[in-house]
C-alpha positions as protocol buffer text, in pm:
chain_id: "A"
residue {
  index: 1
  type: MET
  ca { x: -83 y: -679 z: -2540 }
}
residue {
  index: 2
  type: ILE
  ca { x: -278 y: -750 z: -2175 }
}
residue {
  index: 3
  type: ARG
  ca { x: -317 y: -491 z: -1901 }
}
residue {
  index: 4
  type: VAL
  ca { x: -401 y: -468 z: -1597 }
}
residue {
  index: 5
  type: ALA
  ca { x: -606 y: -171 z: -1460 }
}
residue {
  index: 6
  type: ASP
  ca { x: -567 y: -55 z: -1147 }
}
residue {
  index: 7
  type: ASP
  ca { x: -912 y: -216 z: -1051 }
}
residue {
  index: 8
  type: GLY
  ca { x: -838 y: -559 z: -1185 }
}
residue {
  index: 9
  type: THR
  ca { x: -988 y: -534 z: -1522 }
}
residue {
  index: 10
  type: VAL
  ca { x: -838 y: -659 z: -1839 }
}
residue {
  index: 11
  type: ARG
  ca { x: -761 y: -537 z: -2141 }
}
residue {
  index: 12
  type: VAL
  ca { x: -667 y: -729 z: -2470 }
}
residue {
  index: 13
  type: THR
  ca { x: -554 y: -541 z: -2778 }
}
residue {
  index: 14
  type: VAL
  ca { x: -481 y: -765 z: -3105 }
}
residue {
  index: 15
  type: PRO
  ca { x: -407 y: -633 z: -3368 }
}
residue {
  index: 16
  type: ARG
  ca { x: -644 y: -564 z: -3623 }
}
residue {
  index: 17
  type: TRP
  ca { x: -646 y: -936 z: -3836 }
}
residue {
  index: 18
  type: GLY
  ca { x: -726 y: -1120 z: -3495 }
}
residue {
  index: 19
  type: SER
  ca { x: -1012 y: -1302 z: -3353 }
}
residue {
  index: 20
  type: THR
  ca { x: -1185 y: -1233 z: -3021 }
}
residue {
  index: 21
  type: ARG
  ca { x: -1123 y: -1595 z: -2966 }
}
residue {
  index: 22
  type: GLU
  ca { x: -752 y: -1561 z: -3001 }
}
residue {
  index: 23
  type: ALA
  ca { x: -758 y: -1285 z: -2754 }
}
residue {
  index: 24
  type: GLN
  ca { x: -894 y: -1499 z: -2537 }
}
residue {
  index: 25
  type: ALA
  ca { x: -690 y: -1769 z: -2550 }
}
residue {
  index: 26
  type: PHE
  ca { x: -417 y: -1598 z: -2496 }
}
residue {
  index: 27
  type: ALA
  ca { x: -564 y: -1425 z: -2236 }
}
residue {
  index: 28
  type: GLU
  ca { x: -664 y: -1788 z: -2118 }
}
residue {
  index: 29
  type: GLN
  ca { x: -204 y: -1872 z: -2147 }
}
residue {
  index: 30
  type: GLN
  ca { x: -130 y: -1576 z: -1900 }
}
residue {
  index: 31
  type: ARG
  ca { x: -390 y: -1657 z: -1606 }
}
residue {
  index: 32
  type: ALA
  ca { x: -108 y: -1626 z: -1384 }
}
residue {
  index: 33
  type: TRP
  ca { x: 27 y: -1294 z: -1520 }
}
residue {
  index: 34
  type: ILE
  ca { x: -238 y: -1187 z: -1478 }
}
residue {
  index: 35
  type: GLU
  ca { x: -336 y: -1274 z: -1158 }
}
residue {
  index: 36
  type: LYS
  ca { x: 52 y: -1246 z: -1001 }
}
residue {
  index: 37
  type: GLN
  ca { x: -105 y: -816 z: -1205 }
}
residue {
  index: 38
  type: ARG
  ca { x: -416 y: -898 z: -995 }
}
residue {
  index: 39
  type: ARG
  ca { x: -237 y: -945 z: -670 }
}
residue {
  index: 40
  type: ARG
  ca { x: -3 y: -675 z: -734 }
}
residue {
  index: 41
  type: ALA
  ca { x: -228 y: -382 z: -829 }
}
residue {
  index: 42
  type: GLU
  ca { x: -440 y: -480 z: -561 }
}
residue {
  index: 43
  type: GLN
  ca { x: -121 y: -441 z: -263 }
}
residue {
  index: 44
  type: ASP
  ca { x: -4 y: -106 z: -406 }
}
residue {
  index: 45
  type: ARG
  ca { x: -396 y: 18 z: -364 }
}
residue {
  index: 46
  type: LEU
  ca { x: -332 y: -91 z: -30 }
}
residue {
  index: 47
  type: GLU
  ca { x: 8 y: 104 z: 82 }
}
residue {
  index: 48
  type: PRO
  ca { x: -5 y: 426 z: 136 }
}
residue {
  index: 49
  type: ARG
  ca { x: 158 y: 687 z: -147 }
}
residue {
  index: 50
  type: PRO
  ca { x: 444 y: 922 z: -153 }
}
residue {
  index: 51
  type: ALA
  ca { x: 288 y: 1304 z: -149 }
}
residue {
  index: 52
  type: PRO
  ca { x: 240 y: 1457 z: -535 }
}
residue {
  index: 53
  type: LEU
  ca { x: 565 y: 1612 z: -633 }
}
residue {
  index: 54
  type: ALA
  ca { x: 544 y: 2068 z: -661 }
}
residue {
  index: 55
  type: PRO
  ca { x: 459 y: 2133 z: -999 }
}
residue {
  index: 56
  type: ASP
  ca { x: 802 y: 2299 z: -1032 }
}
residue {
  index: 57
  type: VAL
  ca { x: 988 y: 2080 z: -906 }
}
residue {
  index: 58
  type: GLU
  ca { x: 839 y: 1832 z: -1178 }
}
residue {
  index: 59
  type: ARG
  ca { x: 922 y: 2119 z: -1421 }
}
residue {
  index: 60
  type: ALA
  ca { x: 1265 y: 2078 z: -1309 }
}
residue {
  index: 61
  type: PHE
  ca { x: 1248 y: 1645 z: -1335 }
}
residue {
  index: 62
  type: ARG
  ca { x: 1128 y: 1686 z: -1641 }
}
residue {
  index: 63
  type: ALA
  ca { x: 1337 y: 1906 z: -1823 }
}
residue {
  index: 64
  type: ARG
  ca { x: 1684 y: 1708 z: -1669 }
}
residue {
  index: 65
  type: ALA
  ca { x: 1521 y: 1414 z: -1838 }
}
residue {
  index: 66
  type: SER
  ca { x: 1515 y: 1563 z: -2164 }
}
residue {
  index: 67
  type: ARG
  ca { x: 1870 y: 1685 z: -2118 }
}
residue {
  index: 68
  type: GLU
  ca { x: 2039 y: 1369 z: -1965 }
}
residue {
  index: 69
  type: LEU
  ca { x: 1798 y: 1103 z: -2061 }
}
residue {
  index: 70
  type: PRO
  ca { x: 1790 y: 1085 z: -2484 }
}
residue {
  index: 71
  type: ALA
  ca { x: 2193 y: 1154 z: -2483 }
}
residue {
  index: 72
  type: ARG
  ca { x: 2230 y: 807 z: -2230 }
}
residue {
  index: 73
  type: LEU
  ca { x: 2023 y: 618 z: -2467 }
}
residue {
  index: 74
  type: LEU
  ca { x: 2234 y: 761 z: -2790 }
}
residue {
  index: 75
  type: GLU
  ca { x: 2555 y: 723 z: -2534 }
}
residue {
  index: 76
  type: LEU
  ca { x: 2456 y: 355 z: -2531 }
}
residue {
  index: 77
  type: ALA
  ca { x: 2343 y: 324 z: -2890 }
}
residue {
  index: 78
  type: ALA
  ca { x: 2636 y: 362 z: -3027 }
}
residue {
  index: 79
  type: GLN
  ca { x: 2836 y: 127 z: -2759 }
}
residue {
  index: 80
  type: HIS
  ca { x: 2656 y: -100 z: -2886 }
}
residue {
  index: 81
  type: GLY
  ca { x: 2655 y: -17 z: -3289 }
}
residue {
  index: 82
  type: LEU
  ca { x: 2262 y: 38 z: -3282 }
}
residue {
  index: 83
  type: THR
  ca { x: 2114 y: 331 z: -3475 }
}
residue {
  index: 84
  type: VAL
  ca { x: 1831 y: 518 z: -3350 }
}
residue {
  index: 85
  type: SER
  ca { x: 1583 y: 782 z: -3553 }
}
residue {
  index: 86
  type: ARG
  ca { x: 1446 y: 899 z: -3260 }
}
residue {
  index: 87
  type: VAL
  ca { x: 1405 y: 976 z: -2875 }
}
residue {
  index: 88
  type: SER
  ca { x: 1103 y: 1100 z: -2666 }
}
residue {
  index: 89
  type: VAL
  ca { x: 1075 y: 1175 z: -2326 }
}
residue {
  index: 90
  type: ARG
  ca { x: 683 y: 1153 z: -2178 }
}
residue {
  index: 91
  type: ASN
  ca { x: 489 y: 1173 z: -1940 }
}
residue {
  index: 92
  type: GLN
  ca { x: 367 y: 765 z: -1949 }
}
residue {
  index: 93
  type: ARG
  ca { x: 183 y: 659 z: -1656 }
}
residue {
  index: 94
  type: TRP
  ca { x: 244 y: 220 z: -1775 }
}
residue {
  index: 95
  type: ARG
  ca { x: 609 y: 281 z: -1892 }
}
residue {
  index: 96
  type: TRP
  ca { x: 985 y: 298 z: -1837 }
}
residue {
  index: 97
  type: GLY
  ca { x: 989 y: 295 z: -2195 }
}
residue {
  index: 98
  type: SER
  ca { x: 897 y: 186 z: -2541 }
}
residue {
  index: 99
  type: CYS
  ca { x: 1018 y: 75 z: -2906 }
}
residue {
  index: 100
  type: SER
  ca { x: 817 y: 105 z: -3209 }
}
residue {
  index: 101
  type: PRO
  ca { x: 928 y: -117 z: -3496 }
}
residue {
  index: 102
  type: ASN
  ca { x: 1032 y: 224 z: -3709 }
}
residue {
  index: 103
  type: GLY
  ca { x: 1308 y: 289 z: -3402 }
}
residue {
  index: 104
  type: HIS
  ca { x: 1129 y: 559 z: -3194 }
}
residue {
  index: 105
  type: ILE
  ca { x: 1229 y: 508 z: -2805 }
}
residue {
  index: 106
  type: CYS
  ca { x: 984 y: 644 z: -2570 }
}
residue {
  index: 107
  type: VAL
  ca { x: 1176 y: 717 z: -2244 }
}
residue {
  index: 108
  type: ASN
  ca { x: 911 y: 843 z: -1931 }
}
residue {
  index: 109
  type: TRP
  ca { x: 1096 y: 1115 z: -1721 }
}
residue {
  index: 110
  type: ARG
  ca { x: 1047 y: 948 z: -1402 }
}
residue {
  index: 111
  type: LEU
  ca { x: 1365 y: 757 z: -1451 }
}
residue {
  index: 112
  type: VAL
  ca { x: 1640 y: 1040 z: -1403 }
}
residue {
  index: 113
  type: THR
  ca { x: 1434 y: 930 z: -1006 }
}
residue {
  index: 114
  type: MET
  ca { x: 1573 y: 563 z: -1046 }
}
residue {
  index: 115
  type: PRO
  ca { x: 2001 y: 524 z: -994 }
}
residue {
  index: 116
  type: GLU
  ca { x: 2245 y: 535 z: -1294 }
}
residue {
  index: 117
  type: TRP
  ca { x: 2209 y: 136 z: -1261 }
}
residue {
  index: 118
  type: VAL
  ca { x: 1873 y: 109 z: -1286 }
}
residue {
  index: 119
  type: ARG
  ca { x: 1783 y: 385 z: -1527 }
}
residue {
  index: 120
  type: ASP
  ca { x: 2061 y: 232 z: -1783 }
}
residue {
  index: 121
  type: TYR
  ca { x: 1892 y: -142 z: -1774 }
}
residue {
  index: 122
  type: VAL
  ca { x: 1535 y: 34 z: -1866 }
}
residue {
  index: 123
  type: LEU
  ca { x: 1783 y: 143 z: -2186 }
}
residue {
  index: 124
  type: ILE
  ca { x: 1983 y: -110 z: -2268 }
}
residue {
  index: 125
  type: HIS
  ca { x: 1608 y: -311 z: -2294 }
}
residue {
  index: 126
  type: GLU
  ca { x: 1493 y: 6 z: -2537 }
}
residue {
  index: 127
  type: LEU
  ca { x: 1821 y: -87 z: -2718 }
}
residue {
  index: 128
  type: MET
  ca { x: 1781 y: -441 z: -2767 }
}
residue {
  index: 129
  type: HIS
  ca { x: 1376 y: -380 z: -2893 }
}
residue {
  index: 130
  type: LEU
  ca { x: 1664 y: -242 z: -3198 }
}
residue {
  index: 131
  type: LYS
  ca { x: 1766 y: -661 z: -3292 }
}
residue {
  index: 132
  type: ARG
  ca { x: 1448 y: -769 z: -3178 }
}
residue {
  index: 133
  type: LEU
  ca { x: 1080 y: -663 z: -3117 }
}
residue {
  index: 134
  type: ASP
  ca { x: 955 y: -932 z: -2849 }
}
residue {
  index: 135
  type: HIS
  ca { x: 1066 y: -1054 z: -2484 }
}
residue {
  index: 136
  type: SER
  ca { x: 1125 y: -1421 z: -2613 }
}
residue {
  index: 137
  type: PRO
  ca { x: 1441 y: -1557 z: -2455 }
}
residue {
  index: 138
  type: LYS
  ca { x: 1663 y: -1501 z: -2701 }
}
residue {
  index: 139
  type: PHE
  ca { x: 1555 y: -1134 z: -2680 }
}
residue {
  index: 140
  type: TRP
  ca { x: 1631 y: -1210 z: -2275 }
}
residue {
  index: 141
  type: LYS
  ca { x: 1992 y: -1363 z: -2355 }
}
residue {
  index: 142
  type: LEU
  ca { x: 2017 y: -1008 z: -2577 }
}
residue {
  index: 143
  type: VAL
  ca { x: 1949 y: -801 z: -2263 }
}
residue {
  index: 144
  type: ALA
  ca { x: 2136 y: -975 z: -2064 }
}
residue {
  index: 145
  type: GLN
  ca { x: 2506 y: -958 z: -2242 }
}
residue {
  index: 146
  type: ALA
  ca { x: 2426 y: -637 z: -2226 }
}
residue {
  index: 147
  type: CYS
  ca { x: 2346 y: -509 z: -1899 }
}
residue {
  index: 148
  type: PRO
  ca { x: 2405 y: -834 z: -1648 }
}
residue {
  index: 149
  type: ALA
  ca { x: 2283 y: -728 z: -1395 }
}
residue {
  index: 150
  type: PHE
  ca { x: 1927 y: -664 z: -1550 }
}
residue {
  index: 151
  type: GLN
  ca { x: 1759 y: -975 z: -1279 }
}
residue {
  index: 152
  type: ASP
  ca { x: 1874 y: -695 z: -1042 }
}
residue {
  index: 153
  type: ALA
  ca { x: 1763 y: -373 z: -1219 }
}
residue {
  index: 154
  type: ARG
  ca { x: 1418 y: -515 z: -1271 }
}
residue {
  index: 155
  type: ARG
  ca { x: 1409 y: -623 z: -939 }
}
residue {
  index: 156
  type: TYR
  ca { x: 1450 y: -272 z: -838 }
}
residue {
  index: 157
  type: LEU
  ca { x: 1168 y: -145 z: -996 }
}
residue {
  index: 158
  type: ARG
  ca { x: 953 y: -382 z: -905 }
}
residue {
  index: 159
  type: SER
  ca { x: 1017 y: -336 z: -521 }
}
residue {
  index: 160
  type: HIS
  ca { x: 1060 y: 129 z: -571 }
}
residue {
  index: 161
  type: GLY
  ca { x: 937 y: 207 z: -926 }
}
residue {
  index: 162
  type: SER
  ca { x: 548 y: 253 z: -817 }
}
residue {
  index: 163
  type: ASN
  ca { x: 609 y: 415 z: -529 }
}
residue {
  index: 164
  type: THR
  ca { x: 905 y: 678 z: -664 }
}
residue {
  index: 165
  type: LEU
  ca { x: 724 y: 962 z: -762 }
}
residue {
  index: 166
  type: VAL
  ca { x: 326 y: 1018 z: -808 }
}
residue {
  index: 167
  type: VAL
  ca { x: 214 y: 1261 z: -1094 }
}
residue {
  index: 168
  type: SER
  ca { x: -188 y: 1393 z: -983 }
}
């Protein structure tokens, strides 16, 4: 996995059995993506950010997320014949969601601030990881079948996601 920090620092995480050489080769293969993320981070630094939420407003959003997101995720899972082992609503700064190999899906509470169709895309994206734990063309085909407007949702997240809420 590759992460590009806000300051442009690149971090490559490899499995225990991976070597430094493999990590460097992987980073080299992903050079275009890394540069794109660095440009985006630079643009984000230059754009004004909205004011942080008041603590009581954030608490209200988190409570709403805890009520709504797991229920909707399980509803979508049932529609697609999938079984989720566990659902967690978290305060994730870098991800909208994640799915572990054992079927534990974590979602970002900030999803409740998104339009429903964007929220559903993120939930479906994580559910499709129950079928494929990668981002291969086969994975994206599954996502497209389950959520035909997924490209629009991805564009929405790219253009609105980072500035939707800022929590200090």
